[in-house]
Short mmCIF file of N, CA and C in Angstrom, two decimals:
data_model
loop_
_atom_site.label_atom_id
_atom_site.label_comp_id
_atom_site.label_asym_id
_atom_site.label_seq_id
_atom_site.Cartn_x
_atom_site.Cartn_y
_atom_site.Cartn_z
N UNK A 1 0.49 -6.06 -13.56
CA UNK A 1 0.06 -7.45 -13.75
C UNK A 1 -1.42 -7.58 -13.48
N UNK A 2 -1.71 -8.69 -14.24
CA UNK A 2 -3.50 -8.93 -13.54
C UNK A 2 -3.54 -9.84 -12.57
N UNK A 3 -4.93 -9.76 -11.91
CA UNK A 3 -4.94 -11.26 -11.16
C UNK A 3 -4.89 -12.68 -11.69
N UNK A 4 -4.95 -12.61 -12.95
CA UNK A 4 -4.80 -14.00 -13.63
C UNK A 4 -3.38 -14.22 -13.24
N UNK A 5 -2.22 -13.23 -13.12
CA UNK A 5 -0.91 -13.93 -12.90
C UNK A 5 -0.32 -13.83 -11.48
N UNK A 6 -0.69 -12.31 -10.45
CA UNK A 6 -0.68 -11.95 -9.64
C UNK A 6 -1.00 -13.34 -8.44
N UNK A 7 -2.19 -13.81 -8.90
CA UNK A 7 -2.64 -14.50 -7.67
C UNK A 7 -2.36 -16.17 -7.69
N UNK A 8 -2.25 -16.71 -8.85
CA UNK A 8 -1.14 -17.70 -9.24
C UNK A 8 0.45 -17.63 -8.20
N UNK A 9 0.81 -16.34 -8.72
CA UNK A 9 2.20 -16.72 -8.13
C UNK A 9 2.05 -16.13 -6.52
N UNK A 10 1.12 -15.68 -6.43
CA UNK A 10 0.97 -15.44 -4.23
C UNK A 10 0.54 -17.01 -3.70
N UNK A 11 -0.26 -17.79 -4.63
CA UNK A 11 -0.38 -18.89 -3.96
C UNK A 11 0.90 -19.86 -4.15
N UNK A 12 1.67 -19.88 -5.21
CA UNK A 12 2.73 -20.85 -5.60
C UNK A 12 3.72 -20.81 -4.69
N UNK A 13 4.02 -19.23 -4.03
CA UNK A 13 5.11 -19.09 -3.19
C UNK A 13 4.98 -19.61 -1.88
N UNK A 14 3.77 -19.65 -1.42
CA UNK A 14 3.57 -20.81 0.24
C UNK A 14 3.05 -21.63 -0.62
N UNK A 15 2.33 -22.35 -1.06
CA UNK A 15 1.96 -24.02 -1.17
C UNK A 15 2.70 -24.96 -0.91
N UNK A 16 4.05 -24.87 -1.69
CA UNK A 16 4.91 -26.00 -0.75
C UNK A 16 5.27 -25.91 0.05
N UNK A 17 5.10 -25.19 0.89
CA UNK A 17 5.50 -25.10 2.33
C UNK A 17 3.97 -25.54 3.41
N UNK A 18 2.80 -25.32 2.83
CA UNK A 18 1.87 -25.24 4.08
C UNK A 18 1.06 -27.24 3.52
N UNK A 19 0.75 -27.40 4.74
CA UNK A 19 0.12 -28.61 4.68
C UNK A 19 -1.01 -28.94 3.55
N UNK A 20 -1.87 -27.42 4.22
CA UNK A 20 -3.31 -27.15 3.45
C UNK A 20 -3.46 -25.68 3.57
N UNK A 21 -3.98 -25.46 2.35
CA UNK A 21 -4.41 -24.15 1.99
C UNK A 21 -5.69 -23.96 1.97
N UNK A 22 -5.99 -22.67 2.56
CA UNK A 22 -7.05 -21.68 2.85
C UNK A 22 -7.47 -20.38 1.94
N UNK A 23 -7.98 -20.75 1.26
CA UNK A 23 -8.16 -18.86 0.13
C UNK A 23 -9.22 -18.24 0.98
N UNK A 24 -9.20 -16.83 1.20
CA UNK A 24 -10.17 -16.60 1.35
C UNK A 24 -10.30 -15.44 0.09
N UNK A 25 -11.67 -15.27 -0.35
CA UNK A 25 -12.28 -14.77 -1.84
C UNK A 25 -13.43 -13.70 -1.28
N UNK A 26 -13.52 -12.76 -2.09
CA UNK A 26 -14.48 -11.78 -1.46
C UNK A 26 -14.92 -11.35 -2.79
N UNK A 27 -15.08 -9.81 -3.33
CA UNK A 27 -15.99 -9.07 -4.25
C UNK A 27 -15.61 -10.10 -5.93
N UNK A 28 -13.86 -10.06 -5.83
CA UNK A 28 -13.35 -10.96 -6.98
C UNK A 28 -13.62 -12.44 -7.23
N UNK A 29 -14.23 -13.09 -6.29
CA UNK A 29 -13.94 -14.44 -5.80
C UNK A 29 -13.99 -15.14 -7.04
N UNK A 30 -14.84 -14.72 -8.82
CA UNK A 30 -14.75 -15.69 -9.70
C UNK A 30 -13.45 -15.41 -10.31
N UNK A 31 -13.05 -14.27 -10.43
CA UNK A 31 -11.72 -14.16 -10.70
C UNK A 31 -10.43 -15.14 -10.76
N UNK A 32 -10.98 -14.97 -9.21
CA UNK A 32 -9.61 -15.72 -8.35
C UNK A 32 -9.21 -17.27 -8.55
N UNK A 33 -10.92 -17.80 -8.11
CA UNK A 33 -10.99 -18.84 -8.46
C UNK A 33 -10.15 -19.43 -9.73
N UNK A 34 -11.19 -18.41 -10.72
CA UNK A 34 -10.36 -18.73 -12.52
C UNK A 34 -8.58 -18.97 -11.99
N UNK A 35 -8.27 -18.43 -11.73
CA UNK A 35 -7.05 -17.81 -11.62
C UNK A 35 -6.56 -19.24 -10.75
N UNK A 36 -6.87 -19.74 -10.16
CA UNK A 36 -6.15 -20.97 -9.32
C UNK A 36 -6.67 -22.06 -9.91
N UNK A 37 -7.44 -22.19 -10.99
CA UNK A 37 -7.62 -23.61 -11.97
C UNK A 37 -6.83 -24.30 -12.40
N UNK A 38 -7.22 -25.53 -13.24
CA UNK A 38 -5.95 -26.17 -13.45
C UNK A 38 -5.36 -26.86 -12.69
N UNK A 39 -4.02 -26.99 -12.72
CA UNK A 39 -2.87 -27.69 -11.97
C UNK A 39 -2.93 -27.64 -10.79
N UNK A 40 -3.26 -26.73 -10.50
CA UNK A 40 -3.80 -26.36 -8.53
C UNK A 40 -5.01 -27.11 -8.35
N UNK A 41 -6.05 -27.20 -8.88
CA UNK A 41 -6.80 -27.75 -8.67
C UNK A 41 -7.26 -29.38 -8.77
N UNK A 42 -6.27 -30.13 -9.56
CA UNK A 42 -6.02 -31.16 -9.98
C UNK A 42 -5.06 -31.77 -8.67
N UNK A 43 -4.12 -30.91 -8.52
CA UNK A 43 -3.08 -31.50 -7.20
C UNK A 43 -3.61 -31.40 -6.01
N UNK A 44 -2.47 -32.13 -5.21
CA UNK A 44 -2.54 -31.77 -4.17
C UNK A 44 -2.58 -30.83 -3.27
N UNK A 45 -2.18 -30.00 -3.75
CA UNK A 45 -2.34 -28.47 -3.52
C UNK A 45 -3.30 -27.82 -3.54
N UNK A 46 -4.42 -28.53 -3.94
CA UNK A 46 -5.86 -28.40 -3.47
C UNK A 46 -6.17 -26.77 -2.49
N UNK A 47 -6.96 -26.45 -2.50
CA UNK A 47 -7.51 -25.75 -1.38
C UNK A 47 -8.74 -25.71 -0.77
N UNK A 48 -9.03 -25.04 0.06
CA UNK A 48 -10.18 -24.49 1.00
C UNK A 48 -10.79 -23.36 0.37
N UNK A 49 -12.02 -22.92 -0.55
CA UNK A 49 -12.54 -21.53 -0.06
C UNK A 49 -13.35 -21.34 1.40
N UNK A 50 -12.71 -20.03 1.16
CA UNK A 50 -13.43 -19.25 2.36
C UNK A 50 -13.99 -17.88 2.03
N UNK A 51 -15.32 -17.90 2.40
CA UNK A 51 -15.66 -16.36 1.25
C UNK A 51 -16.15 -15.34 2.86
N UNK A 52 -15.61 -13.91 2.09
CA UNK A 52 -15.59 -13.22 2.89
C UNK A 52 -16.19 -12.18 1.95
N UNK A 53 -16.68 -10.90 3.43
CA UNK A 53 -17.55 -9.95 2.31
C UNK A 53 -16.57 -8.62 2.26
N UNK A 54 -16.94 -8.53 0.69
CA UNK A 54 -15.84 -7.03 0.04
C UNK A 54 -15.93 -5.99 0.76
N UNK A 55 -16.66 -6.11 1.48
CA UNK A 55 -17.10 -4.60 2.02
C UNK A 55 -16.40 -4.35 3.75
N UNK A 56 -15.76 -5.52 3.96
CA UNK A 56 -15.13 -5.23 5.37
C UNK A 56 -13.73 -4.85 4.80
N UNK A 57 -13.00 -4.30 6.37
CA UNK A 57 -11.68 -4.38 5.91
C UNK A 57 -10.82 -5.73 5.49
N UNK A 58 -9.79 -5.62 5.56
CA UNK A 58 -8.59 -6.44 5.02
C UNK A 58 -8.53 -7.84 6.18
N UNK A 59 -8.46 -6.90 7.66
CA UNK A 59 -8.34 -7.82 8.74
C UNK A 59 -9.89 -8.71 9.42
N UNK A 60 -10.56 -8.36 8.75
CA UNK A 60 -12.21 -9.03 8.57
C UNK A 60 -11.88 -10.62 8.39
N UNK A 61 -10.74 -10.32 6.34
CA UNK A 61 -10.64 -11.60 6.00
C UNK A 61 -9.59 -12.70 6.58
N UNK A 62 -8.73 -12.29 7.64
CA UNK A 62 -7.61 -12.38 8.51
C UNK A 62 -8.72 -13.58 9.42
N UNK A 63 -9.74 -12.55 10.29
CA UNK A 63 -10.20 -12.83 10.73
C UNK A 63 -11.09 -14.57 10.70
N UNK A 64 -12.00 -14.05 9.64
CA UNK A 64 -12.30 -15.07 8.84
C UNK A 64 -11.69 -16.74 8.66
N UNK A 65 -10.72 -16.20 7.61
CA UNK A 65 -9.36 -17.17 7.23
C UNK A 65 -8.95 -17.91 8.67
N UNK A 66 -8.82 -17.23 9.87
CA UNK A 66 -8.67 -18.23 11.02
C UNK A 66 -9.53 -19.13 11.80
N UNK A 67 -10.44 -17.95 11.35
CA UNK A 67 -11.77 -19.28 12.00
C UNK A 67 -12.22 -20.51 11.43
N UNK A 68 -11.67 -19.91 9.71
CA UNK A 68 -11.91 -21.16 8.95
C UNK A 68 -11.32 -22.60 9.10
N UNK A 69 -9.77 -22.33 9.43
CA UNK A 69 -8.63 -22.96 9.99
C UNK A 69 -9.01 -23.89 11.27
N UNK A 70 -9.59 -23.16 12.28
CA UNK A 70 -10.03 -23.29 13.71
C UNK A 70 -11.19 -24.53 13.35
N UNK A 71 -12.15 -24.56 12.56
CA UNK A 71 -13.68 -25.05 12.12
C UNK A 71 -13.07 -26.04 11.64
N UNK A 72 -12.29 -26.44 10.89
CA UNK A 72 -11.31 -27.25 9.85
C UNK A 72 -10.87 -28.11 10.53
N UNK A 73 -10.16 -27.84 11.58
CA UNK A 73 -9.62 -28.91 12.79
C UNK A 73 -10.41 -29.63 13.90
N UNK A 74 -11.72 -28.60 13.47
CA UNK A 74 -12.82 -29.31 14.48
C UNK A 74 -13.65 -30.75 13.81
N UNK A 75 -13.67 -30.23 12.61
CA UNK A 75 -15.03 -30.91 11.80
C UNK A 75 -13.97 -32.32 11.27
N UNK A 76 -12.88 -31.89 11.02
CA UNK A 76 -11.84 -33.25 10.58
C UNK A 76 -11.48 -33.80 11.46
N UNK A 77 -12.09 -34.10 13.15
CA UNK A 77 -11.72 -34.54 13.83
C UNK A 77 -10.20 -34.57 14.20
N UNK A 78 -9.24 -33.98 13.19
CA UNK A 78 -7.53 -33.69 13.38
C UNK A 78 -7.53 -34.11 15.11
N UNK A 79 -6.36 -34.57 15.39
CA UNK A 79 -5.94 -34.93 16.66
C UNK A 79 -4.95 -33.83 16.73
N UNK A 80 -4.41 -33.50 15.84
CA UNK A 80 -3.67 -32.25 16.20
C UNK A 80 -3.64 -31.12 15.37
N UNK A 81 -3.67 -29.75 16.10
CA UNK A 81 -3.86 -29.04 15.91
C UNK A 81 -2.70 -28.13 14.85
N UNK A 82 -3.05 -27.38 14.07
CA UNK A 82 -2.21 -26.75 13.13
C UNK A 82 -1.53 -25.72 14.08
N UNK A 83 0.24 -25.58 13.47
CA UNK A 83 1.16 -25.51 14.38
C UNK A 83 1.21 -23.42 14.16
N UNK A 84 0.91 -23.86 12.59
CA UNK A 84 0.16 -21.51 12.64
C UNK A 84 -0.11 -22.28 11.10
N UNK A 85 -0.28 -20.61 10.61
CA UNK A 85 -0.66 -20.09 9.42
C UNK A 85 0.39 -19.25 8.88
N UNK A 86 0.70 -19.59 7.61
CA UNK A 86 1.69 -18.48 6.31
C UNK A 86 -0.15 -17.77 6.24
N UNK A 87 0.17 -16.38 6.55
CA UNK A 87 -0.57 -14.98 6.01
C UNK A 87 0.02 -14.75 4.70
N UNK A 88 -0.41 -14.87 3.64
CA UNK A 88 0.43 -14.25 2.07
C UNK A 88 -1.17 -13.88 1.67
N UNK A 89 -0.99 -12.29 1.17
CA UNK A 89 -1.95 -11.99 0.73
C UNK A 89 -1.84 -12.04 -1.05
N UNK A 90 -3.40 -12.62 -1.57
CA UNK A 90 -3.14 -12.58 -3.02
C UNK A 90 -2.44 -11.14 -4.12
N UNK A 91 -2.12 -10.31 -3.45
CA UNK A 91 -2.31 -9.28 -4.39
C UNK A 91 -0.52 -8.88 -4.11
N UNK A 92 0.14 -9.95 -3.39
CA UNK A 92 1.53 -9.74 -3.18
C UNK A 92 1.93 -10.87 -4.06
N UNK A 93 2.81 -10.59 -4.86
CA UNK A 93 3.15 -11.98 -5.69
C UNK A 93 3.97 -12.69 -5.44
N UNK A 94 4.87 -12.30 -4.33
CA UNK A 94 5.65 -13.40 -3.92
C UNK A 94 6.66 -13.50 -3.05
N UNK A 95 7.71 -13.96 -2.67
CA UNK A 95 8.88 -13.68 -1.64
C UNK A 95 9.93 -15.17 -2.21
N UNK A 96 11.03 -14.41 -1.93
CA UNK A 96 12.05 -15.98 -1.77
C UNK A 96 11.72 -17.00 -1.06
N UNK A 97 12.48 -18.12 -2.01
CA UNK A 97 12.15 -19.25 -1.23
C UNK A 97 12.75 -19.62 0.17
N UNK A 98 14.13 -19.00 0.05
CA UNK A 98 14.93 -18.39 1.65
C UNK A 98 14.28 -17.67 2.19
N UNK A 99 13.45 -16.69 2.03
CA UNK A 99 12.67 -15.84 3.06
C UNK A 99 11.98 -16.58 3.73
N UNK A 100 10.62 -17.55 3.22
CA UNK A 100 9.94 -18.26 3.75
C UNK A 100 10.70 -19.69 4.31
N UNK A 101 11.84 -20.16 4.33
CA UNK A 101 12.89 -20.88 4.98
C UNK A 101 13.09 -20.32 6.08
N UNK A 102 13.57 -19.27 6.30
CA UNK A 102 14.21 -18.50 7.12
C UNK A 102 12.68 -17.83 7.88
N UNK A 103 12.01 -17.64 7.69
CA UNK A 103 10.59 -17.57 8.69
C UNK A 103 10.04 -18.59 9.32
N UNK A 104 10.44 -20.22 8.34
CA UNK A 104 9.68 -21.48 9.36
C UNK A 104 11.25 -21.74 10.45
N UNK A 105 12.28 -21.23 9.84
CA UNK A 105 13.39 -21.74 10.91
C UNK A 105 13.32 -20.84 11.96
N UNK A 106 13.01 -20.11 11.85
CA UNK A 106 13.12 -18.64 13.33
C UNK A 106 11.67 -18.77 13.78
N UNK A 107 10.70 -19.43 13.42
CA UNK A 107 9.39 -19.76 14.07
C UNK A 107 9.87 -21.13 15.14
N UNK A 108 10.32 -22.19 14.30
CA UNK A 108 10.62 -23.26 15.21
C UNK A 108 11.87 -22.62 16.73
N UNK A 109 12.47 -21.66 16.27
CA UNK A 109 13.26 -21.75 17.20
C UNK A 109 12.73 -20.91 18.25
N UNK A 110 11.72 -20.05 18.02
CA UNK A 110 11.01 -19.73 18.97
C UNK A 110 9.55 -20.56 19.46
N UNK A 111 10.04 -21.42 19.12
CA UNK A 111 8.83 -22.38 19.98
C UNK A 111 7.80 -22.22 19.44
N UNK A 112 7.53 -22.24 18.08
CA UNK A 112 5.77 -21.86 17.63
C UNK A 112 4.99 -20.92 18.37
N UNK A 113 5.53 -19.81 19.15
CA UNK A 113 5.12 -18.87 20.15
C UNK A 113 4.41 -17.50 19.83
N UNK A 114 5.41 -17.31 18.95
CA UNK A 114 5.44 -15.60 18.25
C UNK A 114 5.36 -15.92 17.05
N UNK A 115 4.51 -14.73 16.42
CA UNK A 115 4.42 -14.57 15.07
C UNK A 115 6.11 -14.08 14.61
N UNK A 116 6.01 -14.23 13.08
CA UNK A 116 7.62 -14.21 12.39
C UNK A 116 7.13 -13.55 11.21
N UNK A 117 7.58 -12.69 11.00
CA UNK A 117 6.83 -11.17 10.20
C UNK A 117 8.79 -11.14 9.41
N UNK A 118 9.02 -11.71 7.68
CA UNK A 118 10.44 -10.88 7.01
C UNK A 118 10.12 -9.20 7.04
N UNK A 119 11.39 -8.77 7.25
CA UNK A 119 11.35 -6.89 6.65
C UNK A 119 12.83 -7.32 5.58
N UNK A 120 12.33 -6.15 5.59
CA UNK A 120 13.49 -5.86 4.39
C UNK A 120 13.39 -4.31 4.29
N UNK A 121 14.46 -3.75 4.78
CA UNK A 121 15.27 -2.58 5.05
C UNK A 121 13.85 -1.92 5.84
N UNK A 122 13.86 -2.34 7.01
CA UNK A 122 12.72 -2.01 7.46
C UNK A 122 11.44 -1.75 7.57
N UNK A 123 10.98 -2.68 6.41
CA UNK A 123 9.48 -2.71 5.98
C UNK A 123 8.73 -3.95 6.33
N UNK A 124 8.20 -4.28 6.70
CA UNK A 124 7.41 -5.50 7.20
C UNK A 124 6.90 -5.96 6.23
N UNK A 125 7.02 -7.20 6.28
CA UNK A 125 6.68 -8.13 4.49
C UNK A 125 5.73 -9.05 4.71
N UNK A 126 5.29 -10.23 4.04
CA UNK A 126 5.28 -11.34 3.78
C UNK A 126 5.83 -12.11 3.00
N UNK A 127 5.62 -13.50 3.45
CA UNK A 127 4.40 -13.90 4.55
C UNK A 127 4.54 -13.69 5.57
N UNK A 128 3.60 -13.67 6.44
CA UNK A 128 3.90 -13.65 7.86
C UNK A 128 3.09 -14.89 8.71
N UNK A 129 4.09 -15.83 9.25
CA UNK A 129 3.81 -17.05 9.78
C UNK A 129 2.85 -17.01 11.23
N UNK A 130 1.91 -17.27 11.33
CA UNK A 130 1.08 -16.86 12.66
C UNK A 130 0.94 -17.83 13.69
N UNK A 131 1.56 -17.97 14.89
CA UNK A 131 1.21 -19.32 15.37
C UNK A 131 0.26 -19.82 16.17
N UNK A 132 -0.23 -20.83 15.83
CA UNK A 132 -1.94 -21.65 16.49
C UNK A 132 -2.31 -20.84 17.30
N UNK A 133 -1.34 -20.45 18.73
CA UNK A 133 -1.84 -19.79 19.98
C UNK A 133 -2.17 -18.62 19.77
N UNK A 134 -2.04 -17.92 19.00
CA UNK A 134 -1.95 -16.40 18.44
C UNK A 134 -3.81 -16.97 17.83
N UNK A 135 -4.33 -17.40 17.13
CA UNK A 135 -5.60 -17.18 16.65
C UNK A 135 -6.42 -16.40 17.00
N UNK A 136 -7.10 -17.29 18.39
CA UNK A 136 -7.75 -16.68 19.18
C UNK A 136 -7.97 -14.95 19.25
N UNK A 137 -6.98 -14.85 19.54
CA UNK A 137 -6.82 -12.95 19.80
C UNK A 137 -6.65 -12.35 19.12
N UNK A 138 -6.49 -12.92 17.80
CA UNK A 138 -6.43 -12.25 16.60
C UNK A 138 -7.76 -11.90 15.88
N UNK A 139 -8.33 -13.34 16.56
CA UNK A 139 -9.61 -13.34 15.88
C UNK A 139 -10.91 -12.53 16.86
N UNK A 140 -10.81 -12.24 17.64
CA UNK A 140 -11.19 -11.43 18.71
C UNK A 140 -10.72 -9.90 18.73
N UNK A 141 -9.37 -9.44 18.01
CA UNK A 141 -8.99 -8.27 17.77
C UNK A 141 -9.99 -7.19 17.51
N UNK A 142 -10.15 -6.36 17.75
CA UNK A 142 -11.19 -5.03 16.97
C UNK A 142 -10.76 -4.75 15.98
N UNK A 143 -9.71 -5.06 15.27
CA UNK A 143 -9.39 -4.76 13.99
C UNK A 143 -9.12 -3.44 13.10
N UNK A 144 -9.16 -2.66 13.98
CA UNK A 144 -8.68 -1.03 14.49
C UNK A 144 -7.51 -0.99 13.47
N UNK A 145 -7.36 -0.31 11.84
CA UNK A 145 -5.76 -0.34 12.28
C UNK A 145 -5.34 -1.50 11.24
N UNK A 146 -6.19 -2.68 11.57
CA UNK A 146 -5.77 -3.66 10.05
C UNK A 146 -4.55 -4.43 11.60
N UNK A 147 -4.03 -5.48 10.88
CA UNK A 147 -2.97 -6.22 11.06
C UNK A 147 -1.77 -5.67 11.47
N UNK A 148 -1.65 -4.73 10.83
CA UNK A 148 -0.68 -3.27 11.12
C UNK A 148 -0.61 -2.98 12.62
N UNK A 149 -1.71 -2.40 13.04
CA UNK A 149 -2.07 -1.71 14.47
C UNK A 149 -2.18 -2.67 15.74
N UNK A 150 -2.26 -4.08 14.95
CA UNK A 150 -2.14 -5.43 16.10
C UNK A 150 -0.66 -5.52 16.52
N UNK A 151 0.18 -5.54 15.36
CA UNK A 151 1.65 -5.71 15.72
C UNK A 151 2.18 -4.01 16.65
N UNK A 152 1.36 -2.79 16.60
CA UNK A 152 1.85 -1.87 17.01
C UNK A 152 1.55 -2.07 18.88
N UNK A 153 0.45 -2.73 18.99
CA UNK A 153 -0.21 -3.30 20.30
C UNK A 153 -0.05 -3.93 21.05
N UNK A 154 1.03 -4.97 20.36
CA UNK A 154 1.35 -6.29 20.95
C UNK A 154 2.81 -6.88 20.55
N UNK A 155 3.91 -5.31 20.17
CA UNK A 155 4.93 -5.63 19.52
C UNK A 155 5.90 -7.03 20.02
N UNK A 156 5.94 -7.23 21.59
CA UNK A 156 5.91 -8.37 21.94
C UNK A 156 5.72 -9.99 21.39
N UNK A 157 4.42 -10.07 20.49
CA UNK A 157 4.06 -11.15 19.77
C UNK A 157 4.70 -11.36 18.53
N UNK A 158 5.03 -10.44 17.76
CA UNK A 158 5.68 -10.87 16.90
C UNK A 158 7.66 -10.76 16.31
N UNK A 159 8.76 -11.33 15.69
CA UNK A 159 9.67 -11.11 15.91
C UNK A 159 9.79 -11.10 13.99
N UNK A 160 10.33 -9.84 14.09
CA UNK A 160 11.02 -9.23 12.60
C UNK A 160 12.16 -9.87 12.57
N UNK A 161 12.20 -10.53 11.28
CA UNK A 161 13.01 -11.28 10.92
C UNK A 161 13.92 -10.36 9.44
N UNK A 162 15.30 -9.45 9.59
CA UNK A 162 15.61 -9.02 8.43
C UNK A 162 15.83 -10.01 7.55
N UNK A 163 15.45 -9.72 6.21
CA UNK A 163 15.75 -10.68 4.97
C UNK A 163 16.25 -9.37 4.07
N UNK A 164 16.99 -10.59 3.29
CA UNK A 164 17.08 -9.53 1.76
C UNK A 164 16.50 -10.15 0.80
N UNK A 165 15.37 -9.50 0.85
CA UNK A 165 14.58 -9.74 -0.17
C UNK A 165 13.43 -9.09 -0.60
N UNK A 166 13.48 -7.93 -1.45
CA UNK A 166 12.84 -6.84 -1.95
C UNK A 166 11.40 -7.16 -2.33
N UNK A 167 11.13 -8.78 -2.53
CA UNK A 167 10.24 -9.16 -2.87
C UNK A 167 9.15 -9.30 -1.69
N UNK A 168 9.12 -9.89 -0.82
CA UNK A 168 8.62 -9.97 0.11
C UNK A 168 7.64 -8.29 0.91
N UNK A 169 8.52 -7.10 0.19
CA UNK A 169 7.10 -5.93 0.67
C UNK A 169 6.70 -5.64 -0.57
N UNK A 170 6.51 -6.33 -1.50
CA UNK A 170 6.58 -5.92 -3.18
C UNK A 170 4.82 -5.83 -2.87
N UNK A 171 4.12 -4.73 -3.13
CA UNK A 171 2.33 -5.10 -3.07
C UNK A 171 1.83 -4.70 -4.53
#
């Protein structure tokens, strides 16, 4: 697939679920953009860029993407603070709509505490739901390792949620 369809359907699969959306765009960014015109851009479904540079790793734009989030709640005066973040990277096209059900229900029941990471037959998927308190240290991480090597560090923080759904480690 290209990114004209690829990155369409990574954003379609969280939008109805997240309040407000955050892209972050790097070496491709006119691409992408192209690629989320239209109907996305007309709705409510609106987004945020956030540009990041091609040349870091993956967890750079992780990085990034939260501070953007963090800056967002400052500058909009928000009285309250965002409860996490759906992580769905563009180049994954998508997951069930039960997967991402079943990640905001096992987030609430752990208290917005721990991150909520679907597997499927033991593979760690997305999205992966990140919650508010988690930023900070994420965003402070050395980044050693990618996103990957955070959950190997801190297996504690996050709780694997099995799904069946093949889609969700599809990259």
């Amino acid at each position: 697939r290209s990114s004209a369809t690829i990155v369409p359907c990574a954003y379609d699969t969280i939008a109805s679920f997240c309040h407000r959306m955050f892209v972050v765009v790097g070496l491709n960014a006119p691409a992408v953009l192209a690629a989320l015109e239209g109907d996305r851009a007309k709705a409510a479904r609106s987004f945020t860029r956030v540009d990041a540079d091609s040349d870091e790793e993956m967890f750079a734009s992780i990085r990034i993407g939260l501070t953007a989030i963090i800056a967002h709640e400052s500058s909009a005066g928000e009285t309250q603070q965002f409860d996490g973040a759906l992580l769905h990277p563009g180049d994954h096209p998508g997951a069930a709509r039960s997967t991402i059900e079943a990640v905001l229900q096992e987030f609430v029941q752990a208290a917005k505490a721990r991150a909520v990471m679907p597997e499927y037959r033991g593979k760690g998927g997305h999205p992966v739901l990140l919650p508010r308190t988690m930023f900070d240290g994420l965003i402070e991480h050395h980044g050693n390792g990618g996103l990957r090597q955070f959950w190997i560090d801190h297996p504690d923080f996050c709780t694997r949620l099995a799904v069946d759904d093949p889609l969700c480690v599809l990259d």
